[in-house]
Short mmCIF file of C-alpha atoms in Angstrom, two decimals:
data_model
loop_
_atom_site.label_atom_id
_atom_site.label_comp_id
_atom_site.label_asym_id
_atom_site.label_seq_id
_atom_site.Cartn_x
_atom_site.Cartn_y
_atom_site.Cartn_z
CA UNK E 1 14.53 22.62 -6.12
CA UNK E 2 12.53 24.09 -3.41
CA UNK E 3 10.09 21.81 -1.58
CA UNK E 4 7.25 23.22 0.25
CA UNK E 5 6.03 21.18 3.18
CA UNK E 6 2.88 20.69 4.43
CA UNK E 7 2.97 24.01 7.95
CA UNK E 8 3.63 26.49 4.84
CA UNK E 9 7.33 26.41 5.28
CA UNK E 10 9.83 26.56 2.05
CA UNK E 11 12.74 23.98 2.80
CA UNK E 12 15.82 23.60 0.40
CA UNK E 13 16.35 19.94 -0.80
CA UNK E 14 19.95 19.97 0.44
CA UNK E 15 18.68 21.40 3.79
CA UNK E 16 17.41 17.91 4.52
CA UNK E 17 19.25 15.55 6.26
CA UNK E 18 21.07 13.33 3.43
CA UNK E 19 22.46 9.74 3.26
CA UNK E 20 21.07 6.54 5.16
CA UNK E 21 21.18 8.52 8.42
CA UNK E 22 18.79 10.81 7.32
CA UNK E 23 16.11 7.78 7.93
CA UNK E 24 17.66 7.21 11.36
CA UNK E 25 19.57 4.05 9.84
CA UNK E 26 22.19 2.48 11.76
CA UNK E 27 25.12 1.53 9.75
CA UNK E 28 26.87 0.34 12.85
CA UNK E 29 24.03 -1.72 13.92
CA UNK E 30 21.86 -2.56 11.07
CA UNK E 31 19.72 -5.23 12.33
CA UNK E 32 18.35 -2.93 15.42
CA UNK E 33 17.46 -0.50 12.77
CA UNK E 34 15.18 -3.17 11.48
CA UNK E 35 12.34 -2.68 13.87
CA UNK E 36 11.04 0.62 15.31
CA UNK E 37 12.44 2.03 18.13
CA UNK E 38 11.68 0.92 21.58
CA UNK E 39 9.40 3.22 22.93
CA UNK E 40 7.89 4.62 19.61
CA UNK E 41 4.39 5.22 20.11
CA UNK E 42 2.11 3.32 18.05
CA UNK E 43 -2.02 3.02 17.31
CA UNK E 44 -3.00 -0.56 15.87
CA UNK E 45 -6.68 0.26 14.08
CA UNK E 46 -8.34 -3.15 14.09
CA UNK E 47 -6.33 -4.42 17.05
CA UNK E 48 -8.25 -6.91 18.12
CA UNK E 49 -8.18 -8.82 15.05
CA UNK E 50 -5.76 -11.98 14.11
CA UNK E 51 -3.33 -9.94 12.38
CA UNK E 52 -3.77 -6.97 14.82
CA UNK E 53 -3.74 -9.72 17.67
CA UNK E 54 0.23 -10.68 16.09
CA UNK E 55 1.42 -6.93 15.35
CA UNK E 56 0.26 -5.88 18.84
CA UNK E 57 2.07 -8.69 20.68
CA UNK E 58 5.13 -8.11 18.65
CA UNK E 59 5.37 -4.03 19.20
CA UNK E 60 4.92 -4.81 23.12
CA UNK E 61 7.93 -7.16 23.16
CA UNK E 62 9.72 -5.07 21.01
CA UNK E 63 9.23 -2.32 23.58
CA UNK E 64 6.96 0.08 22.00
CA UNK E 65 3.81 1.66 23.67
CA UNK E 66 0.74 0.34 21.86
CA UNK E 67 -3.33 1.93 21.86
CA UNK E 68 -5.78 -0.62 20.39
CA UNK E 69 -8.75 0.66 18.42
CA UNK E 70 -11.63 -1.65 17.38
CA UNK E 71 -15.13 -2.70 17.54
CA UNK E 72 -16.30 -2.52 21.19
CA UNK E 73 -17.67 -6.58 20.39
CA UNK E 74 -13.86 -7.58 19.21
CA UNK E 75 -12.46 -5.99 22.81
CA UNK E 76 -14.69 -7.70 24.37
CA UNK E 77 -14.41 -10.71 22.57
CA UNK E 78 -10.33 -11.05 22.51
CA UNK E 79 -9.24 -8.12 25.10
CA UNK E 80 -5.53 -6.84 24.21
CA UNK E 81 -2.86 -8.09 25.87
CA UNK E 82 -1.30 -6.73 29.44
CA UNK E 83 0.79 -3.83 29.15
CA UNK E 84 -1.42 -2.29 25.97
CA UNK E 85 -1.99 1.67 26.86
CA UNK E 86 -5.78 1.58 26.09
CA UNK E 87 -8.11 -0.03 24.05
CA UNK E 88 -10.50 2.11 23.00
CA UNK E 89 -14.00 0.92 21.14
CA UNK E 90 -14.33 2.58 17.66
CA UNK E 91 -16.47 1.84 15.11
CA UNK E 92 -13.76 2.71 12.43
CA UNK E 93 -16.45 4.33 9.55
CA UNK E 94 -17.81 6.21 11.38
CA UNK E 95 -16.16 9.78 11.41
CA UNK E 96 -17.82 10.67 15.11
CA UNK E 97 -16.13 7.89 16.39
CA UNK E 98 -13.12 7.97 15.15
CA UNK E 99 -12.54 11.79 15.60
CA UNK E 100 -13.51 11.03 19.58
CA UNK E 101 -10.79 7.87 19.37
CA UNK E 102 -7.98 10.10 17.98
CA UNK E 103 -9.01 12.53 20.58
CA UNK E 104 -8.48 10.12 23.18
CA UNK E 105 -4.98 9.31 21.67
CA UNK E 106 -4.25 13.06 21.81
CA UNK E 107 -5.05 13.29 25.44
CA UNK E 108 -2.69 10.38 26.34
CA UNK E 109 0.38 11.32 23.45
CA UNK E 110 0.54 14.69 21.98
CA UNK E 111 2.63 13.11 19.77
CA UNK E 112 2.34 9.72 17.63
CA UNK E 113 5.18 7.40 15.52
CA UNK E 114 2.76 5.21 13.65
CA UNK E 115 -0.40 4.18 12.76
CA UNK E 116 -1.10 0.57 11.55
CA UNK E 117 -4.65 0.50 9.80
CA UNK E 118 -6.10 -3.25 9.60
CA UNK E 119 -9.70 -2.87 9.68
CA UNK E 120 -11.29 -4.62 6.59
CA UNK E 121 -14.58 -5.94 6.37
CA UNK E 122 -16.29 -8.09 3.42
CA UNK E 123 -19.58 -10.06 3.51
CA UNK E 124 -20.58 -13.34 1.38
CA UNK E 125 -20.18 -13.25 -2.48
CA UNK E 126 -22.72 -11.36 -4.31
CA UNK E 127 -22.08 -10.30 -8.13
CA UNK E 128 -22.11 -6.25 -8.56
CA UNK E 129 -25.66 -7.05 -10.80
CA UNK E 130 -27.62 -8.27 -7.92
CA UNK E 131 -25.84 -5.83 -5.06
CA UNK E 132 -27.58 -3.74 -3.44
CA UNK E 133 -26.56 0.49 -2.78
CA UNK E 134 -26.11 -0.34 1.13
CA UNK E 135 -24.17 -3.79 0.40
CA UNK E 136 -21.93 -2.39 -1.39
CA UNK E 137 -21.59 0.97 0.82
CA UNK E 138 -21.02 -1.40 4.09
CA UNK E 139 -18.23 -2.78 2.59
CA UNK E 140 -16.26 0.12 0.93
CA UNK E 141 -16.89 1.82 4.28
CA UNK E 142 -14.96 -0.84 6.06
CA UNK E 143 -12.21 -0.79 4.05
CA UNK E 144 -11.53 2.44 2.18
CA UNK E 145 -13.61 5.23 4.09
CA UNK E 146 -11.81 3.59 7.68
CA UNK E 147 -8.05 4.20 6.31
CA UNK E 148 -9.31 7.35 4.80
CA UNK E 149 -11.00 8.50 8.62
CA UNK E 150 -8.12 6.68 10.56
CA UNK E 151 -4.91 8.48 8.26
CA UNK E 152 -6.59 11.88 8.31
CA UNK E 153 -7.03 11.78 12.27
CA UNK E 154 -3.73 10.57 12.96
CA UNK E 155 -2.01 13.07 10.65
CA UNK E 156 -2.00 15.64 13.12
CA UNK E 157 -0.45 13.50 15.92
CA UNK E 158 2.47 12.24 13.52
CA UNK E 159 3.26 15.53 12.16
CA UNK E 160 3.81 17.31 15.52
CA UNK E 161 6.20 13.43 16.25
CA UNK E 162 8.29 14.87 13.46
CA UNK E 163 8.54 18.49 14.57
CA UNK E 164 10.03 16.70 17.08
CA UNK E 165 12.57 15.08 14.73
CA UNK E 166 11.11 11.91 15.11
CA UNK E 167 10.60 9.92 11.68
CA UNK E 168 6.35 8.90 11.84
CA UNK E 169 4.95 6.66 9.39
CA UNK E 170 1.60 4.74 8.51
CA UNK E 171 0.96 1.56 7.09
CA UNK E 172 -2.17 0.67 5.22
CA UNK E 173 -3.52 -2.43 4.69
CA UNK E 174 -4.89 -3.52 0.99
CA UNK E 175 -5.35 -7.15 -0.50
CA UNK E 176 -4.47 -9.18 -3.33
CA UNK E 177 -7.41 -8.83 -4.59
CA UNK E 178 -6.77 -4.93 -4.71
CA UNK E 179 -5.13 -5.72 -7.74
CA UNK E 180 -5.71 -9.33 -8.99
CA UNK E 181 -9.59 -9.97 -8.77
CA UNK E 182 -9.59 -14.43 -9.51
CA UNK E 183 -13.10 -14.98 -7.90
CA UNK E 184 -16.53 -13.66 -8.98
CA UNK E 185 -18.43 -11.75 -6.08
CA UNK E 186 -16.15 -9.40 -4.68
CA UNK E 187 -16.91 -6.26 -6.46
CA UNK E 188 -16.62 -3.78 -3.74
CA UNK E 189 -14.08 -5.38 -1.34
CA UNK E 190 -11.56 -5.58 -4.57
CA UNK E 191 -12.53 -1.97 -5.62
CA UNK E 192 -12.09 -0.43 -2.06
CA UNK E 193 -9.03 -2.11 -1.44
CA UNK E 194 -7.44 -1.13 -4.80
CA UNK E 195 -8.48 2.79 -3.49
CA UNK E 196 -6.34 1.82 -0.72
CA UNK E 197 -3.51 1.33 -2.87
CA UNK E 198 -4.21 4.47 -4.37
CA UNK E 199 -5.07 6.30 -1.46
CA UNK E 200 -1.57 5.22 -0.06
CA UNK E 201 0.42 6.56 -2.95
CA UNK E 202 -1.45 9.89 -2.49
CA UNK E 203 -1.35 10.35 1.47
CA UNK E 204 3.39 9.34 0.67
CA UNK E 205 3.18 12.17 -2.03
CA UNK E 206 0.95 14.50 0.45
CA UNK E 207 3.09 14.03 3.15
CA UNK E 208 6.32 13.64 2.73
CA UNK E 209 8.91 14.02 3.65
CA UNK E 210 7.65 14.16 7.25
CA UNK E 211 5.83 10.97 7.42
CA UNK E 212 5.92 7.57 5.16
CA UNK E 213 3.01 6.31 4.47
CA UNK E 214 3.09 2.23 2.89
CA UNK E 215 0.88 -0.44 2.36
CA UNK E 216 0.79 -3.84 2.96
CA UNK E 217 -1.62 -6.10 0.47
CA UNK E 218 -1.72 -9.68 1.87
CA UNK E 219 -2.92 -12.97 0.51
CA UNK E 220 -4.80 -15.14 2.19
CA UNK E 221 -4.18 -15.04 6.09
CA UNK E 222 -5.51 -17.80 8.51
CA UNK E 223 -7.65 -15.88 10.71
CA UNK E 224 -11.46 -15.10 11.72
CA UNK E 225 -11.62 -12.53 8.91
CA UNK E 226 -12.08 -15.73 6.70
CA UNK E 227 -15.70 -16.11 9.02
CA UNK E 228 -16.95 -12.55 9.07
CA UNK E 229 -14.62 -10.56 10.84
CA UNK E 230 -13.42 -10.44 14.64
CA UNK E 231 -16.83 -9.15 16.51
CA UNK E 232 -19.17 -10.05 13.92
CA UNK E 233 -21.39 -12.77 13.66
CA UNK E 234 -19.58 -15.68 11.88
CA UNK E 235 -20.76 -15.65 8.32
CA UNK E 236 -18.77 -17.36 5.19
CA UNK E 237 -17.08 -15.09 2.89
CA UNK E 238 -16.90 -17.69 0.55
CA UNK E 239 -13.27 -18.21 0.09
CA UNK E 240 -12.19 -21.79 -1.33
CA UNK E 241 -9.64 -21.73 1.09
CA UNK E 242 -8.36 -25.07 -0.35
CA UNK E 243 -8.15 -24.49 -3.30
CA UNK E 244 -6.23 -21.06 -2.16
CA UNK E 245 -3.87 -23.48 -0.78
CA UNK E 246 -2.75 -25.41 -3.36
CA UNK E 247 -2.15 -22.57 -5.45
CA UNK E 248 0.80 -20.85 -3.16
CA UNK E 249 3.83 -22.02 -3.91
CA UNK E 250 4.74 -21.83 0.00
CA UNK E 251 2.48 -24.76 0.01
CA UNK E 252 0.28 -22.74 2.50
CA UNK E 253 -1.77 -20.36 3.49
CA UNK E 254 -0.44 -17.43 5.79
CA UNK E 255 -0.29 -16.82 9.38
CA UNK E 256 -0.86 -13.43 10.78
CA UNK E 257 3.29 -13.70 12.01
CA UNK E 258 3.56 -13.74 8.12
CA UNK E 259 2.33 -9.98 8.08
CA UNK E 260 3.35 -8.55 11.51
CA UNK E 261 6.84 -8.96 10.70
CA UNK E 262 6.73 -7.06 7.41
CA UNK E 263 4.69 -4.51 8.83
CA UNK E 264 6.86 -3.58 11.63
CA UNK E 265 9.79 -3.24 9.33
CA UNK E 266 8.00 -0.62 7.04
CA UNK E 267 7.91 1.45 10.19
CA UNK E 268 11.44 0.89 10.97
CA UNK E 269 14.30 3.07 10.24
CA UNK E 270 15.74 0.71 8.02
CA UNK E 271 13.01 1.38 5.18
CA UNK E 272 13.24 5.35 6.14
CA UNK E 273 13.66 5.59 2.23
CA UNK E 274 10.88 3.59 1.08
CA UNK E 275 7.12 5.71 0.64
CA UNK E 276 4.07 4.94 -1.34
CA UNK E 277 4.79 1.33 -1.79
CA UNK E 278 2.56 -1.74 -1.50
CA UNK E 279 4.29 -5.11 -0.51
CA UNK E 280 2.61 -7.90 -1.17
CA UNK E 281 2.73 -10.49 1.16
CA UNK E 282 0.94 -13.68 -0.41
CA UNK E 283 3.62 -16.73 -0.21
CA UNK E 284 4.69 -16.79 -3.85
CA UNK E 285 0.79 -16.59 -5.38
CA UNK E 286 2.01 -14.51 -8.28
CA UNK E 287 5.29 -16.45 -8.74
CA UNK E 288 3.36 -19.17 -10.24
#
């Protein structure tokens, strides 16, 4: 079967390299192939969040070279750790901004390894009935139109990371309730983050097998998302958080260490074979 890949170019199937160290998999020293690659160049959209906070200060000490994007307020308001690249300010639905951002990153790295998307945004509970147009715009603007902005601008940057024979990848960020919707009022956040799910499955088909492209769909995390969002004003999303809690059979709700973790392994060498995929990451909620 003849593949065509994404420059115009007609590779062979068997042309490609074949068996696990085709994904750069160490069968000598598996657990190092568990994490990306020290050095590996990575952009954390939403940075400055909780979760973004935990993924950035894992990549560091793992040795990889980290740019932050995120609302100029959230910089301000919880500036990235020492020995972050840049942190650049980046309204992420807005395509302006985030062309200029990427062309920042460009400047710096002609080449990129991975993006991490984690921008969401939600507001309080409001049935679809008495939404209004812009309501319900904000929202799927901060979830699905910023991965859609954030994956097309990076594209560029990971493809010319493997014409280098490096192996780039993105991971996406959706929700539980992308797919399991148990509370009334959050019409658009469920809908954009299920087209996050799709959108994912699209951009692994689109792309490979240069790039990987996964999601990530957590439950619900312990951080200032559950108030508004990092750099907005506080508001309440209206999340029964304890009710939440007794429902997961972890007998908790998650951390942001509970996502970083997972999310650094999708990038690693050690899931080189695994595209398109959504993990869910929600202590056991389904299990029950």
């Amino acid at each position: 079967m003849t593949q065509t890949d994404r420059s115009g170019s007609a590779n062979q199937a068997h042309d490609l390299p074949q068996g696990p160290e085709a994904s750069g998999f160490s069968v000598t020293d598996p657990l190092r192939s568990m994490l990306p690659a020290p050095g590996s160049r990575l952009v954390v959209a939403g940075g400055c969040g909780g979760i973004g906070r935990a993924v950035v200060a894992a990549a560091l000490a793992h040795g990889l070279e980290v740019i932050v994007l995120d609302l100029p307020s959230s910089i301000a308001a919880h500036p990235p750790a020492a020995g972050v690249t840049a942190a650049i300010g980046c309204d992420a639905g807005d395509e302006q901004q985030v062309a200029s951002a990427f062309e920042q990153i460009a400047a710096r790295w002609p080449a990129l390894d991975a993006l991490i998307h984690l921008v969401g945004y939600t507001r309080e509970r409001v049935p679809i009935e008495s939404m209004s147009s812009a309501e319900w715009d904000a929202i799927v603007a901060g979830n699905l139109r910023s991965s859609f902005l954030a994956a097309r601008a990076a594209i560029p940057l990971l493809r010319a990371a493997a014409d280098a024979g490096r192996r780039p990848s993105i991971v996406l960020t959706s929700s539980t309730f992308g797919v399991r919707v148990s509370l009334s009022g959050y019409g658009p956040y469920a809908a954009s983050k299920a087209g996050v799910i799709s959108m994912c499955k699209a951009l692994a088909t689109e792309c490979a097998p240069q790039i990987r492209v996964n999601a990530i769909a957590p439950g619900v995390i312990q951080t200032e998302f559950l108030r508004g969002g990092t750099g907005r004003p506080p508001k309440s999303t209206g999340l029964p958080l304890n009710s939440f809690s007794a429902g997961v059979p972890m007998g908790r709700l998650g951390e942001p260490a509970d996502i970083a973790g997972p999310m650094l392994f999708l990038l690693s060498p050690a899931a080189g074979y695994i595209t398109g995929q959504t993990l869910h990451v929600n202590g056991g909620t389904w299990a029950a």
